[in-house]
mmCIF file of C-alpha atoms in Angstrom:
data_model
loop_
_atom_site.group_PDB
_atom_site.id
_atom_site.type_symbol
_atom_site.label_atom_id
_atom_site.label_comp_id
_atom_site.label_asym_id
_atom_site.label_seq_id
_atom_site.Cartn_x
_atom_site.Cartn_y
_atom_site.Cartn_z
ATOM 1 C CA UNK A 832 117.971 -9.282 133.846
ATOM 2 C CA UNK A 833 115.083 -9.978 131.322
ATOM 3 C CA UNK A 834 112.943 -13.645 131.214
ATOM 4 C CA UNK A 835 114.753 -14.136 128.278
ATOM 5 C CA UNK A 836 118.457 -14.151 129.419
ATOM 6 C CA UNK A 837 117.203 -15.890 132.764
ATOM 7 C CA UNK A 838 115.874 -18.564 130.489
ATOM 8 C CA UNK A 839 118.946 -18.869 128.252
ATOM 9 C CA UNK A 840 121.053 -18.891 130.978
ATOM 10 C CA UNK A 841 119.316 -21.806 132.601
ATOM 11 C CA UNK A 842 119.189 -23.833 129.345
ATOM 12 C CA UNK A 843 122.809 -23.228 129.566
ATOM 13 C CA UNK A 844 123.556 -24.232 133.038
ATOM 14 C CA UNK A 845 121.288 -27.837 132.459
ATOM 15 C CA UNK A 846 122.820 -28.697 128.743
ATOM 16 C CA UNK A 847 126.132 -28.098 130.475
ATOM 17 C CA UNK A 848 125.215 -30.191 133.913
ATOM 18 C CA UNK A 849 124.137 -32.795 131.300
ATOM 19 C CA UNK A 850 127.948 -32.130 129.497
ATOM 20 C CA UNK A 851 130.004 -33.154 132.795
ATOM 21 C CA UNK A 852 127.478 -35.642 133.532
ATOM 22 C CA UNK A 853 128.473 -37.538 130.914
ATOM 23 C CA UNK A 854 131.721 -36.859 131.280
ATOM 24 C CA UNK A 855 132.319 -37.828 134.955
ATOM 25 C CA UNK A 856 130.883 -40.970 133.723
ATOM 26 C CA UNK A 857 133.425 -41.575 130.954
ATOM 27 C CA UNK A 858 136.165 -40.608 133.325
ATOM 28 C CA UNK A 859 134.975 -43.163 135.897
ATOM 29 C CA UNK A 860 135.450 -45.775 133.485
ATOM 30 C CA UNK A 861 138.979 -44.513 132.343
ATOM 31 C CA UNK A 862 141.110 -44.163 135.974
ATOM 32 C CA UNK A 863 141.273 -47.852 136.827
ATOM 33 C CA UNK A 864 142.471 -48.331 133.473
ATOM 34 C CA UNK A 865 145.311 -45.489 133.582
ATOM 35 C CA UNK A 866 145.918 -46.850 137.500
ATOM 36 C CA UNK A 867 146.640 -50.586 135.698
ATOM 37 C CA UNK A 868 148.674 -48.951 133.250
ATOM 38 C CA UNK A 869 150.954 -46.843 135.377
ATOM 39 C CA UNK A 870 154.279 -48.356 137.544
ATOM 40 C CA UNK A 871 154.482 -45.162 139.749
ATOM 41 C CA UNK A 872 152.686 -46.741 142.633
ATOM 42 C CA UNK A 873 152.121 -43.046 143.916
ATOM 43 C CA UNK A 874 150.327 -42.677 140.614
ATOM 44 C CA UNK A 875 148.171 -45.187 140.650
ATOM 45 C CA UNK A 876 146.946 -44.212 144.028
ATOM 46 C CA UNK A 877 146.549 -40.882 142.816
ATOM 47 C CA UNK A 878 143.852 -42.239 139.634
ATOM 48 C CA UNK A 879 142.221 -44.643 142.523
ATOM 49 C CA UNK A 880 141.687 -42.190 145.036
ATOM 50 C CA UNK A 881 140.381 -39.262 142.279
ATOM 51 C CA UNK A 882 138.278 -42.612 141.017
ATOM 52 C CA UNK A 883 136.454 -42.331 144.670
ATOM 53 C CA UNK A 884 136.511 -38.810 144.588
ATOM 54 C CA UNK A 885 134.859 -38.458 141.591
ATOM 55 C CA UNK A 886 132.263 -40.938 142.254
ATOM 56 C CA UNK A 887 131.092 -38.309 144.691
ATOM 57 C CA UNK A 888 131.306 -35.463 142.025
ATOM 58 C CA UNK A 889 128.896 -37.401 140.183
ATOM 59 C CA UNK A 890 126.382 -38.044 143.099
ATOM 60 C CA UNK A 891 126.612 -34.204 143.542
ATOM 61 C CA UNK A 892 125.426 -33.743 140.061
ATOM 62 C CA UNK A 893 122.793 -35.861 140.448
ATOM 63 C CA UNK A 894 122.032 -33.673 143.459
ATOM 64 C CA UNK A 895 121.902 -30.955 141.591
ATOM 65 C CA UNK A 896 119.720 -32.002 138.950
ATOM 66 C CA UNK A 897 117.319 -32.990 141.445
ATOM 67 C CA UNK A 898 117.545 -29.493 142.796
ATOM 68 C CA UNK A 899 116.160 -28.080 139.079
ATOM 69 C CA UNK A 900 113.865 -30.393 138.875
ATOM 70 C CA UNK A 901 115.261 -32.343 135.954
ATOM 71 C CA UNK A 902 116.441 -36.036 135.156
ATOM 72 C CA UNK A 903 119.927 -36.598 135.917
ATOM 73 C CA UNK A 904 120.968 -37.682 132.185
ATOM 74 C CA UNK A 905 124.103 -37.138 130.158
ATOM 75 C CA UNK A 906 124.373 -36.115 126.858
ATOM 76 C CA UNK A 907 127.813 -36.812 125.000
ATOM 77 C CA UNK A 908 130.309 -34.821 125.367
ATOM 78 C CA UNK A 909 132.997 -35.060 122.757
ATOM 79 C CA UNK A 910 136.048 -32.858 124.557
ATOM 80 C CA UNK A 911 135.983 -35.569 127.024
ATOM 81 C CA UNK A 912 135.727 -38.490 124.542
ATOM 82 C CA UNK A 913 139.024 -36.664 122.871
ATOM 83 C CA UNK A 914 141.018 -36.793 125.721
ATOM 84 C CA UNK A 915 140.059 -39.675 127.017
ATOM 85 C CA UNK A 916 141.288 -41.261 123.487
ATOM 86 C CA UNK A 917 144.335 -39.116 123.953
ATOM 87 C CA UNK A 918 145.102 -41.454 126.844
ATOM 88 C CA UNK A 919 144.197 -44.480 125.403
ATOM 89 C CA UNK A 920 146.448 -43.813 122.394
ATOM 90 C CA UNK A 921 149.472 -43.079 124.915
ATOM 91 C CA UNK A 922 148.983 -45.668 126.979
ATOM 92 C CA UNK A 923 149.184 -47.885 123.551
ATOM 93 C CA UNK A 924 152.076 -45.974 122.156
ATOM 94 C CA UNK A 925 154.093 -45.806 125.300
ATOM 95 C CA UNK A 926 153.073 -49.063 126.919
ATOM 96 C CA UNK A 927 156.043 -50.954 128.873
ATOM 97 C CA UNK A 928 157.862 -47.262 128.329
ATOM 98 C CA UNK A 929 159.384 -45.062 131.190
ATOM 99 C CA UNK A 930 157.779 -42.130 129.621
ATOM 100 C CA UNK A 931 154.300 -43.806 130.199
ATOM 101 C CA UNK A 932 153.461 -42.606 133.449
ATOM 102 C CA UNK A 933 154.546 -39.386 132.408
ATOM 103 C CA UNK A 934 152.258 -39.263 129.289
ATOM 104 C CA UNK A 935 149.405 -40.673 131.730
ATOM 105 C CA UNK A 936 150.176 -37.917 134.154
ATOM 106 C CA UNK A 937 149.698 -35.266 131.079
ATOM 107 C CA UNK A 938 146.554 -36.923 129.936
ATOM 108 C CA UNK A 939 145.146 -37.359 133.817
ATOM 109 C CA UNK A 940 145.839 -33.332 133.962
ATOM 110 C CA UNK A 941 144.201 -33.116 130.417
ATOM 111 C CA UNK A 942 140.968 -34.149 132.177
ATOM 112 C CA UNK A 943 141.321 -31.872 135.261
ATOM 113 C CA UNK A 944 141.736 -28.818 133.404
ATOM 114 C CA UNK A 945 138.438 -29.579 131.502
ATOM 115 C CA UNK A 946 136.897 -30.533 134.903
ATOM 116 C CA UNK A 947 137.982 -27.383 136.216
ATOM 117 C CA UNK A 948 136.979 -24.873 133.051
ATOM 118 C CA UNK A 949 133.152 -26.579 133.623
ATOM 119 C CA UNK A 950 133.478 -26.728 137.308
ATOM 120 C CA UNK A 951 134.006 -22.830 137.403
ATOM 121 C CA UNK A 952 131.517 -22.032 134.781
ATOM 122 C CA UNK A 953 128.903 -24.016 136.559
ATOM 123 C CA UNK A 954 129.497 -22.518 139.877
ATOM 124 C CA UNK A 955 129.350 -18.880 138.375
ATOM 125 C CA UNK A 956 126.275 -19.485 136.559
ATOM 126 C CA UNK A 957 124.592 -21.638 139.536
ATOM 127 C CA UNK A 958 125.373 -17.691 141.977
ATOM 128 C CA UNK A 959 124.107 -16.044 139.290
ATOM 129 C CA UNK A 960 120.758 -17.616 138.943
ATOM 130 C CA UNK A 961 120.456 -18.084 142.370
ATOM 131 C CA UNK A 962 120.701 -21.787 143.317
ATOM 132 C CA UNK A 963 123.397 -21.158 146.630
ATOM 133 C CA UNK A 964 122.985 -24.979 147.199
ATOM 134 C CA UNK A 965 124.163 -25.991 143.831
ATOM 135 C CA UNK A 966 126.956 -23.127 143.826
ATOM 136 C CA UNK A 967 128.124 -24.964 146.705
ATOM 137 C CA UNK A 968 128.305 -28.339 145.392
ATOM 138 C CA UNK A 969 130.297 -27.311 142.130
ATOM 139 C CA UNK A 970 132.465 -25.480 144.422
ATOM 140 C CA UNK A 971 133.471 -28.494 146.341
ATOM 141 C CA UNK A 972 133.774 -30.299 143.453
ATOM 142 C CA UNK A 973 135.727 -27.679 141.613
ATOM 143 C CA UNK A 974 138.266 -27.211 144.610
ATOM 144 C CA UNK A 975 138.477 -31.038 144.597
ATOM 145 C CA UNK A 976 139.379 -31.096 140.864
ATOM 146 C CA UNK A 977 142.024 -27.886 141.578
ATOM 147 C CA UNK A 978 144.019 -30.081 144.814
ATOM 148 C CA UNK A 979 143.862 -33.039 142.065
ATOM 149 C CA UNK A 980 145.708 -30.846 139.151
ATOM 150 C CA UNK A 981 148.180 -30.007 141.653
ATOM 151 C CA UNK A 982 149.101 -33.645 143.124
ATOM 152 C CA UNK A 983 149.838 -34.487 139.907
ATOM 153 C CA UNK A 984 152.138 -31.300 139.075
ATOM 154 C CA UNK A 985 153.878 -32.429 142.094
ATOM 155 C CA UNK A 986 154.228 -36.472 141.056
ATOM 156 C CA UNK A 987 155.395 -35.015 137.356
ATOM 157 C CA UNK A 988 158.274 -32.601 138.543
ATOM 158 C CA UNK A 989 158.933 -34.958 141.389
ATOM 159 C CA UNK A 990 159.284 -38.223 139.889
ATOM 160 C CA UNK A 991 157.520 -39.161 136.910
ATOM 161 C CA UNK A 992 159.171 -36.606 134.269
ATOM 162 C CA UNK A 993 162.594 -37.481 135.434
ATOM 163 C CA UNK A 994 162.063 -41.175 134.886
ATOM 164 C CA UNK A 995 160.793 -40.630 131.270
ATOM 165 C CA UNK A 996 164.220 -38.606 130.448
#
């Protein structure tokens, strides 16, 4: 590998770092919210406990920013500020409706499939420019993001699609 890519590739790995920075933040503020909005009680425990969980996601982060040597900063990141509107808008539309939850399920999974598309890039480009520690950490996270996904598959074909039919 030449300076150059190894360069390019670790301007990559921080702008992105800085990406789902910003967006673990953003998501932080959004769960209580969806957990107030939803009448699944399963549901809402699901947004509170990924709430903790992700607090720890972004503590990792940090973690790994301190491992590069750089500030731990955000810079916006406007897929997340999409979805996250996305949710706001159904929890307006669909407020007081059975099909809420399920609309706040499809918004929650929304997020975890953009956690999980950085998650996996991050970890790959982390091995590839050798910081083990880091790859570590994202893979954690990134399995943590993957169980999440699932749970809520399982609340939607359980329960919360049936109720919104």
């Amino acid at each position: 590998m030449t300076m150059a890519k190894a360069q390019n590739l670790e301007m990559l790995f921080h702008e992105t770092l800085k990406d789902i920075l910003y967006a673990e933040k953003q998501i932080l503020k959004a769960l209580p919210k969806m957990a107030r909005s939803a009448s699944s009680n399963e549901l809402k425990q699901a947004f509170l406990a990924h709430r903790d969980e992700t607090e720890t996601h972004v503590e990792r982060l940090q973690q790994i920013f301190e491992m590069i040597d750089k500030p731990a900063r955000g810079k916006t990141c406007d897929a997340i500020l999409g979805i996250v509107e996305e949710g706001k808008e159904v929890m307006e539309e669909f407020a007081a409706s059975p099909a809420l939850d399920a609309g706040l399920t499809a918004s929650a999974q929304a997020v975890e499939h953009y956690e999980i598309a950085r998650y996996g890039t991050l970890k790959t480009w982390a091995g590839q420019l050798g910081l083990k520690d880091a790859a570590k950490l994202l893979e954690q996270t990134l399995q943590e993001e993957i169980k999440t996904d699932k749970l809520l598959t399982q609340l939607a074909e359980r329960s919360v699609n049936a109720k919104a039919a």
